[in-house]
mmCIF file of C-alpha atoms in Angstrom:
data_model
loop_
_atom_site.group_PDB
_atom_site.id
_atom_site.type_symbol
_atom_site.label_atom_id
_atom_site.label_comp_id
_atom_site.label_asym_id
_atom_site.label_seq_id
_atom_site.Cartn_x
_atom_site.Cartn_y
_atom_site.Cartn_z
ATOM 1 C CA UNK A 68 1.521 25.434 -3.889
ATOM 2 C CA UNK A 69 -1.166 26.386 -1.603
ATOM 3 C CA UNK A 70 -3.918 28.320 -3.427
ATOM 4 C CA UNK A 71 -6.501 28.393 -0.750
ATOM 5 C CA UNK A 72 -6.163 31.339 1.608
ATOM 6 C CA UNK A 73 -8.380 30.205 4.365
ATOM 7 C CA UNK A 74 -4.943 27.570 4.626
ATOM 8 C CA UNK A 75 -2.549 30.110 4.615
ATOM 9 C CA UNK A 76 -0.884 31.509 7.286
ATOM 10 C CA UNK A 77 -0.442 35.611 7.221
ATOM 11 C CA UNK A 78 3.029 35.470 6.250
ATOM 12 C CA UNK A 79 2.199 33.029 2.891
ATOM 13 C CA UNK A 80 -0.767 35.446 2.322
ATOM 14 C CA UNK A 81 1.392 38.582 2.362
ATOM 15 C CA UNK A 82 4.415 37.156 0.169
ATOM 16 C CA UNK A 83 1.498 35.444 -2.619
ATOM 17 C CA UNK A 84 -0.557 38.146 -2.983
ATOM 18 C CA UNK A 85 2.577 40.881 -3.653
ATOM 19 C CA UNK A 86 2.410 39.325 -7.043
ATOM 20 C CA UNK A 87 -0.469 37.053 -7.892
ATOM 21 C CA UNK A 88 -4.744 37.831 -8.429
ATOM 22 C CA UNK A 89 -6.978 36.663 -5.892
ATOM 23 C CA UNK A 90 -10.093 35.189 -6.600
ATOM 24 C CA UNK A 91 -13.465 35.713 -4.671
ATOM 25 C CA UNK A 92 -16.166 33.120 -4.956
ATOM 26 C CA UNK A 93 -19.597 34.370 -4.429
ATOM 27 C CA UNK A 94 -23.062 32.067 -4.718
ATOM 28 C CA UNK A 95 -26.043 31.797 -2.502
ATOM 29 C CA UNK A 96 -28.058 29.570 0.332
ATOM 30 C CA UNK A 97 -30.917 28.098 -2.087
ATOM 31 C CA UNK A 98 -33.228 25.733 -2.820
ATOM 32 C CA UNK A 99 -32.306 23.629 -6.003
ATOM 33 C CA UNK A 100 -34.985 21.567 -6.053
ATOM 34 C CA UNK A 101 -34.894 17.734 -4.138
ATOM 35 C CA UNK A 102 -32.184 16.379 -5.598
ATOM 36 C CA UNK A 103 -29.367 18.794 -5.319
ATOM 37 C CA UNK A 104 -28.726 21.093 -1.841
ATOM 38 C CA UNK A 105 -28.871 24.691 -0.953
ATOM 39 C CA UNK A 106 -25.115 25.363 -1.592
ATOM 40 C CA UNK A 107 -24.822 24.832 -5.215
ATOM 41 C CA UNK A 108 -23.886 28.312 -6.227
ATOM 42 C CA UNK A 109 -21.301 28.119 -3.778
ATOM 43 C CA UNK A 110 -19.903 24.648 -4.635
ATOM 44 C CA UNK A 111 -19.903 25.701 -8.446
ATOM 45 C CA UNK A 112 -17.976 29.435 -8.259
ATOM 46 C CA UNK A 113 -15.771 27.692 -5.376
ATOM 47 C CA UNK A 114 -14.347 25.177 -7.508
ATOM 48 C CA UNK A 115 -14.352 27.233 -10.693
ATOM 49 C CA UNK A 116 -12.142 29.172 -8.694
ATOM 50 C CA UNK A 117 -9.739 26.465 -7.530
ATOM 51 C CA UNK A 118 -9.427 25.689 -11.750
ATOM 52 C CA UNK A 119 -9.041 29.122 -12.656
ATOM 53 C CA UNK A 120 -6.338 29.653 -9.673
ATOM 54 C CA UNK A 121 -3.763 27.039 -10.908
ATOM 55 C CA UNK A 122 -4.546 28.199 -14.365
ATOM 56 C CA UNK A 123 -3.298 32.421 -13.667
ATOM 57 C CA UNK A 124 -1.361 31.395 -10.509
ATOM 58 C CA UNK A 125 -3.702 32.813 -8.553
ATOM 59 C CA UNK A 126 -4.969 32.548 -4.639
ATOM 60 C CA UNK A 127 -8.619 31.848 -3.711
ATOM 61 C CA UNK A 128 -10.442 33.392 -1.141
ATOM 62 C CA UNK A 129 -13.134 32.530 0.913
ATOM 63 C CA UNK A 130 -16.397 31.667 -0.934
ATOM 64 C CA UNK A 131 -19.068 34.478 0.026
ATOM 65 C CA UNK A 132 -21.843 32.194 1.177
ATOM 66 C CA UNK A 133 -24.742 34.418 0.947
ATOM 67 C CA UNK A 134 -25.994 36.059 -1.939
ATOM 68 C CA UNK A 135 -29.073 38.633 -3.033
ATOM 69 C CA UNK A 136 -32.790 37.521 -3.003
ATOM 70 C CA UNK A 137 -33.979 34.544 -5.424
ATOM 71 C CA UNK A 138 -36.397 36.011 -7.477
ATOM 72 C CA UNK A 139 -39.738 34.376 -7.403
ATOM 73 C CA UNK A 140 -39.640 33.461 -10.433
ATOM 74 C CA UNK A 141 -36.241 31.965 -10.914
ATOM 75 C CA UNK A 142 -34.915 30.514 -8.190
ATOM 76 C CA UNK A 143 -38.404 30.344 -5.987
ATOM 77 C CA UNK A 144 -37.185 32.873 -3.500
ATOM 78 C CA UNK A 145 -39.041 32.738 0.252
ATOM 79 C CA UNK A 146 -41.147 29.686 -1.210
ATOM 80 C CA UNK A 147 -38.520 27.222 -0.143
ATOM 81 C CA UNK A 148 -37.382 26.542 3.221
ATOM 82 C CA UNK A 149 -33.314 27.369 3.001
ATOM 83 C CA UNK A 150 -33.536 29.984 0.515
ATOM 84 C CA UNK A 151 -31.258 32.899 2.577
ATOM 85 C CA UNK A 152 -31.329 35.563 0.987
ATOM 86 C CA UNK A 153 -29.616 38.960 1.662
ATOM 87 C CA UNK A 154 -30.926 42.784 1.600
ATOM 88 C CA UNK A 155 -28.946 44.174 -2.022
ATOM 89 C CA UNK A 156 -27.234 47.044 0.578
ATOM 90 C CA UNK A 157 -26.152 44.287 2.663
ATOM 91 C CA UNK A 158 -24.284 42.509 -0.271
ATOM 92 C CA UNK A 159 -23.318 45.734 -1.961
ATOM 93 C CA UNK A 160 -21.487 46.616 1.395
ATOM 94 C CA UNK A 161 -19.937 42.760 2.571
ATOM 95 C CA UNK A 162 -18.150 42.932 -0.857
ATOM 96 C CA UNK A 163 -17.472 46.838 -0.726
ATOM 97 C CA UNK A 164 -15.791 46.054 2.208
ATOM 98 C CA UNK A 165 -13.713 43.031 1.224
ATOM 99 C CA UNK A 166 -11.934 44.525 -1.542
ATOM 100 C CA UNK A 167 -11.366 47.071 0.763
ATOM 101 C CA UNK A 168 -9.527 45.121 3.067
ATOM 102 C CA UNK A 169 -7.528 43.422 0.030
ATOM 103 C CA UNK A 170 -6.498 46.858 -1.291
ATOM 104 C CA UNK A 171 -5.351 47.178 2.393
ATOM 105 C CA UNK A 172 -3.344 44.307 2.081
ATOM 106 C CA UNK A 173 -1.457 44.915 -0.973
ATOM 107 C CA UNK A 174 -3.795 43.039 -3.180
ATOM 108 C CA UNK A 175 -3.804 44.568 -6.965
ATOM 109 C CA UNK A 176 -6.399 42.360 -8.667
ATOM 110 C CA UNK A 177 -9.393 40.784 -7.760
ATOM 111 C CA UNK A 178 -11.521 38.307 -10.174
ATOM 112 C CA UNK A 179 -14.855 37.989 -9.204
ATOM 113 C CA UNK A 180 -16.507 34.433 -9.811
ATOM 114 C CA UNK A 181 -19.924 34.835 -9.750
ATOM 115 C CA UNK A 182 -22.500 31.717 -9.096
ATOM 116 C CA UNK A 183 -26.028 33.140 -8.525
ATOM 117 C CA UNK A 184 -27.545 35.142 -11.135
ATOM 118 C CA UNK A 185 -29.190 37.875 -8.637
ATOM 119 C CA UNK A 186 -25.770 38.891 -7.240
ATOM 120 C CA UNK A 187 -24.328 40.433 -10.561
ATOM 121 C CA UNK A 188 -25.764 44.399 -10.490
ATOM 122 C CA UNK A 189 -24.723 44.399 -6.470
ATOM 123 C CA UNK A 190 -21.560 42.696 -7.500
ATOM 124 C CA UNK A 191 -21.079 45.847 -9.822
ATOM 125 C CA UNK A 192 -22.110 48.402 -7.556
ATOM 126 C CA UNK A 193 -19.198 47.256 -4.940
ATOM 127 C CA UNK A 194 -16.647 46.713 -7.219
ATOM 128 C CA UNK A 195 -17.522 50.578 -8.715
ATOM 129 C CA UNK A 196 -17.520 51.966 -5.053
ATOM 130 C CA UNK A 197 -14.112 49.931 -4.284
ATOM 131 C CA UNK A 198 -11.919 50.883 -7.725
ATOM 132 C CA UNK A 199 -12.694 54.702 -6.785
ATOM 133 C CA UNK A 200 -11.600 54.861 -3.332
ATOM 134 C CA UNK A 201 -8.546 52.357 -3.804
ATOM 135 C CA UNK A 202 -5.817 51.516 -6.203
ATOM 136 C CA UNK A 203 -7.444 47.717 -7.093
ATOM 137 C CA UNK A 204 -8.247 46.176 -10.209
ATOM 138 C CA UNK A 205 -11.223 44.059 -10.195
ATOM 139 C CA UNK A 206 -12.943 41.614 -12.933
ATOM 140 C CA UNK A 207 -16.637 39.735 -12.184
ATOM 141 C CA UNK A 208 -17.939 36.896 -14.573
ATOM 142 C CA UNK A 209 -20.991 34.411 -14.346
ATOM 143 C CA UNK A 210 -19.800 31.308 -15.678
ATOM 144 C CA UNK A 211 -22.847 30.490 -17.316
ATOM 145 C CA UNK A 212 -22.012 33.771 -19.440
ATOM 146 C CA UNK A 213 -19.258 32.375 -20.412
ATOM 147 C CA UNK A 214 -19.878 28.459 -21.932
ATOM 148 C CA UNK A 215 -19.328 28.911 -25.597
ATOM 149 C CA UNK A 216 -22.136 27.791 -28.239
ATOM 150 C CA UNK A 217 -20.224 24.979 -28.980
ATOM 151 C CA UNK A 218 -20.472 23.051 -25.885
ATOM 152 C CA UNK A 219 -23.687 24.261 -25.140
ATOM 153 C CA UNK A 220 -24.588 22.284 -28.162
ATOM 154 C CA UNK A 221 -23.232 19.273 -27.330
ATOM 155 C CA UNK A 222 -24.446 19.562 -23.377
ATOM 156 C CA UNK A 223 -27.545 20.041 -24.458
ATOM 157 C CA UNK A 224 -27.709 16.933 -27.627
ATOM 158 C CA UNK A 225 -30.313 15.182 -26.254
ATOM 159 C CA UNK A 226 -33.185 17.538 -24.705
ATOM 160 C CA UNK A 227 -33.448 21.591 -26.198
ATOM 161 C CA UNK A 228 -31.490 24.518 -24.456
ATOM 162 C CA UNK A 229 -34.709 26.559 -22.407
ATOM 163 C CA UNK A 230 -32.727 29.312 -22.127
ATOM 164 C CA UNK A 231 -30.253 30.241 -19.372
ATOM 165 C CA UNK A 232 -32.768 32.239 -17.135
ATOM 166 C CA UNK A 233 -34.417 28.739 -16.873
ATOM 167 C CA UNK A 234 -31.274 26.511 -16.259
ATOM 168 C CA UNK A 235 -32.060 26.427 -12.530
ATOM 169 C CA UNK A 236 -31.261 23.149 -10.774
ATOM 170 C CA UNK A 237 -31.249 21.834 -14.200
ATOM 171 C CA UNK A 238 -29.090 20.015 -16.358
ATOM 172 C CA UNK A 239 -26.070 22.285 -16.446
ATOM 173 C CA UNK A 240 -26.291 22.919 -12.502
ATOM 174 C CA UNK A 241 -26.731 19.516 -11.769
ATOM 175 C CA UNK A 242 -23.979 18.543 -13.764
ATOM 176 C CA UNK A 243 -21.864 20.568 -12.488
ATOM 177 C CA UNK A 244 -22.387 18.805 -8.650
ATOM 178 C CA UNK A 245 -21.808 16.017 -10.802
ATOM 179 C CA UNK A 246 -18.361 16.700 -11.534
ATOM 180 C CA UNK A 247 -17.262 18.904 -8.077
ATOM 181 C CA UNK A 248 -19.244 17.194 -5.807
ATOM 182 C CA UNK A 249 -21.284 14.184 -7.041
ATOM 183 C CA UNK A 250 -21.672 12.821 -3.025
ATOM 184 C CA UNK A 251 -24.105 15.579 -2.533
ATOM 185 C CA UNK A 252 -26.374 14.531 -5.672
ATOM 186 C CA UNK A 253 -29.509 12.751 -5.474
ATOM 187 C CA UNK A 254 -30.995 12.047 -8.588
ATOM 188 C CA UNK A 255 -33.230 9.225 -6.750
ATOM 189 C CA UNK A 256 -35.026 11.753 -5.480
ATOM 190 C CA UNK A 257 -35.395 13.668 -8.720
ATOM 191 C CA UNK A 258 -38.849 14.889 -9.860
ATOM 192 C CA UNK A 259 -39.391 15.075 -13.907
ATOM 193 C CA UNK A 260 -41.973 17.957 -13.854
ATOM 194 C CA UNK A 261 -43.011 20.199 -16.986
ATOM 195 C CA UNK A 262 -40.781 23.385 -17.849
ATOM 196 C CA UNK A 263 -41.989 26.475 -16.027
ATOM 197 C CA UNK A 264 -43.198 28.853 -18.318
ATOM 198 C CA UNK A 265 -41.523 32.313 -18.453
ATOM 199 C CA UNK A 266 -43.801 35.381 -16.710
ATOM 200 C CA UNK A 267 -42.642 38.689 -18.112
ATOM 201 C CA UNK A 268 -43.271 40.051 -13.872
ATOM 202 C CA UNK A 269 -42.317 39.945 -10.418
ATOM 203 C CA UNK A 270 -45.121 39.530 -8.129
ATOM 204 C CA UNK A 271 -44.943 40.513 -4.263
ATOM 205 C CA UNK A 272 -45.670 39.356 -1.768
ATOM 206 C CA UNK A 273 -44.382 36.244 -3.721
ATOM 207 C CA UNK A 274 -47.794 33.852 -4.690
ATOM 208 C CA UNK A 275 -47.407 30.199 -3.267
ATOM 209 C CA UNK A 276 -47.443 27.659 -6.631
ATOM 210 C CA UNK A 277 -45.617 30.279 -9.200
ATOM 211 C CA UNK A 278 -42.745 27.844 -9.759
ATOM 212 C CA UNK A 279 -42.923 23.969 -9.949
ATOM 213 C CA UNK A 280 -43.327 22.450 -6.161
ATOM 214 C CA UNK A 281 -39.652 20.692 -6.057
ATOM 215 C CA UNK A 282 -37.599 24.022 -7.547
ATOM 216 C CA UNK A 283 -35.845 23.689 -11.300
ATOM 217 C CA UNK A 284 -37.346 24.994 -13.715
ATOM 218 C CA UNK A 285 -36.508 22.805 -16.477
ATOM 219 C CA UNK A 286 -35.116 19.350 -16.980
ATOM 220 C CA UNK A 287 -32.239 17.808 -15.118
ATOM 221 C CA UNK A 288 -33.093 14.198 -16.392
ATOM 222 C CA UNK A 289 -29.608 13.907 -19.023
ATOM 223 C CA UNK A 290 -27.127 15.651 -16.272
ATOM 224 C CA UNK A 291 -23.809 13.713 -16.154
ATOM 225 C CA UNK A 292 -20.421 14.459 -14.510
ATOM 226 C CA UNK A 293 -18.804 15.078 -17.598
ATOM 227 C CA UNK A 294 -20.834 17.408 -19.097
ATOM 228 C CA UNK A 295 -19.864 19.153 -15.991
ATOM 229 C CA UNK A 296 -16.090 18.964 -16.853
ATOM 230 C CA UNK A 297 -16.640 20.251 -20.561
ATOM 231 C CA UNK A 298 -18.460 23.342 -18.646
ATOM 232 C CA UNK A 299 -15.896 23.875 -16.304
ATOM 233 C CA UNK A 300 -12.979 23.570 -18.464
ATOM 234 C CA UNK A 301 -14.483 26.434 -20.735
ATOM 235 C CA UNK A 302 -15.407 28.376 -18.713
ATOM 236 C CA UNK A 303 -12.145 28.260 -16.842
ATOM 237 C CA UNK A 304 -9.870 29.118 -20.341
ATOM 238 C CA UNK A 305 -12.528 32.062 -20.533
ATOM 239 C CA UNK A 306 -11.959 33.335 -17.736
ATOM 240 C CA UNK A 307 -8.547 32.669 -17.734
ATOM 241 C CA UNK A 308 -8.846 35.024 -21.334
ATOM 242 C CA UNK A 309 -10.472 37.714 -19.222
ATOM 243 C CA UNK A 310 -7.669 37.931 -16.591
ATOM 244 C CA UNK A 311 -4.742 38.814 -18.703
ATOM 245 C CA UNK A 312 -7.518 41.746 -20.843
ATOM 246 C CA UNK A 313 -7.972 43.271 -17.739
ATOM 247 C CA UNK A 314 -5.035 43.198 -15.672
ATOM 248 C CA UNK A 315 -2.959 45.686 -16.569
#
């Protein structure tokens, strides 16, 4: 079966959604550092999504492309060339307005996948404003949120866990490419460079040199594809756990 809806026609669409969850992709346009591009969020929640659709019988639909402003201190924001970031009312309303339109269409539940750590409080806020004006169920994870300790631990063996506010265009988002799209990874062009050091602040306007001058913020150096499929495969079952909580 199908599970993409951008391939559907409006007939398929109609008769699979009577009956099945659709899941909405969201990530961002941003820098992650030299050896990785700007779509990572996207590739990651997109293909998360694909898993977790064969795994509830579910449909997928398409990836939100854009997400809210990379902090200065995480992701680098307006430091980096390609970082496009939107306005929070701007995301709050674009997802308002798409679970609108599935409530519209018939659609009872609507998972979330989340990819970019800014987007989860505007996330919220639409799926708040959407539940009271229609008769949908929604659901939003970050799949970092969701990789038990277990495999943490063993993706993490050789070099020590920083902390998942520092995991950007690191080892668990690089490995991650690895797995979904290793084509688009250049670890020739990596840069080994010192672990940014947390700053309890946001500064702006945003100071040029807060975050190291390629973009991650902590070592990507022991990446691998299949550290990317022990990720994805738990955080697929978890997700897969949170669907049939909050479905009915």
């Amino acid at each position: 079966m199908n599970r993409e809806m951008v391939k559907m026609t409006w007939t398929e669409f109609r008769d699979a959604v009577s009956h099945r969850p659709v899941i909405l992709p969201v990530g961002s346009v941003e820098q992650h550092g030299y050896h990785l591009p700007l779509s990572v969020d996207v590739i990651t929640s997109h293909n998360l999504s694909l898993l977790l659709a064969e795994e509830i019988d579910g449909i997928v639909a398409p990836a939100i492309q854009y997400g809210y402003k990379s902090k200065p201190s995480s992701g680098g924001g307006p430091l980096f060339p390609g970082t496009i970031d939107l306005n929070g009312d701007t995301l709050v309303h674009q997802v308002y307005d798409i679970l609108a339109e599935f409530a519209r269409d018939g659609v009872q539940y609507v998972f979330l996948m989340n990819g970019h750590f800014e987007n989860e409080a505007f996330l919220a806020e639409a799926m708040d404003l959407a539940t009271k004006e229609f008769p949908i169920t929604t659901a939003m994870a970050s799949w970092w949120d969701l990789i038990p300790q277990d495999v943490v631990a063993q993706v993490f063996q050789e070099v020590p866990f920083p902390g998942w506010d520092l995991e950007h265009a690191a080892l668990t988002e690089t490995s991650m490419v690895m797995y979904f799209a290793p084509e688009l990874v250049h670890m020739d062009r990596y840069v080994e460079e010192p672990t940014f050091e947390r700053i309890p602040y946001h500064r702006y306007p945003v100071k040029p040199g807060l975050v190291p001058p390629s973009g991650p913020l902590a070592t990507a150096r022991t990446a691998s594809a299949q550290k990317g499929q022990m990720m994805a495969q738990a955080v697929v079952q978890a997700c897969a756990k949170i669907y049939e909580k909050t479905k009915k």
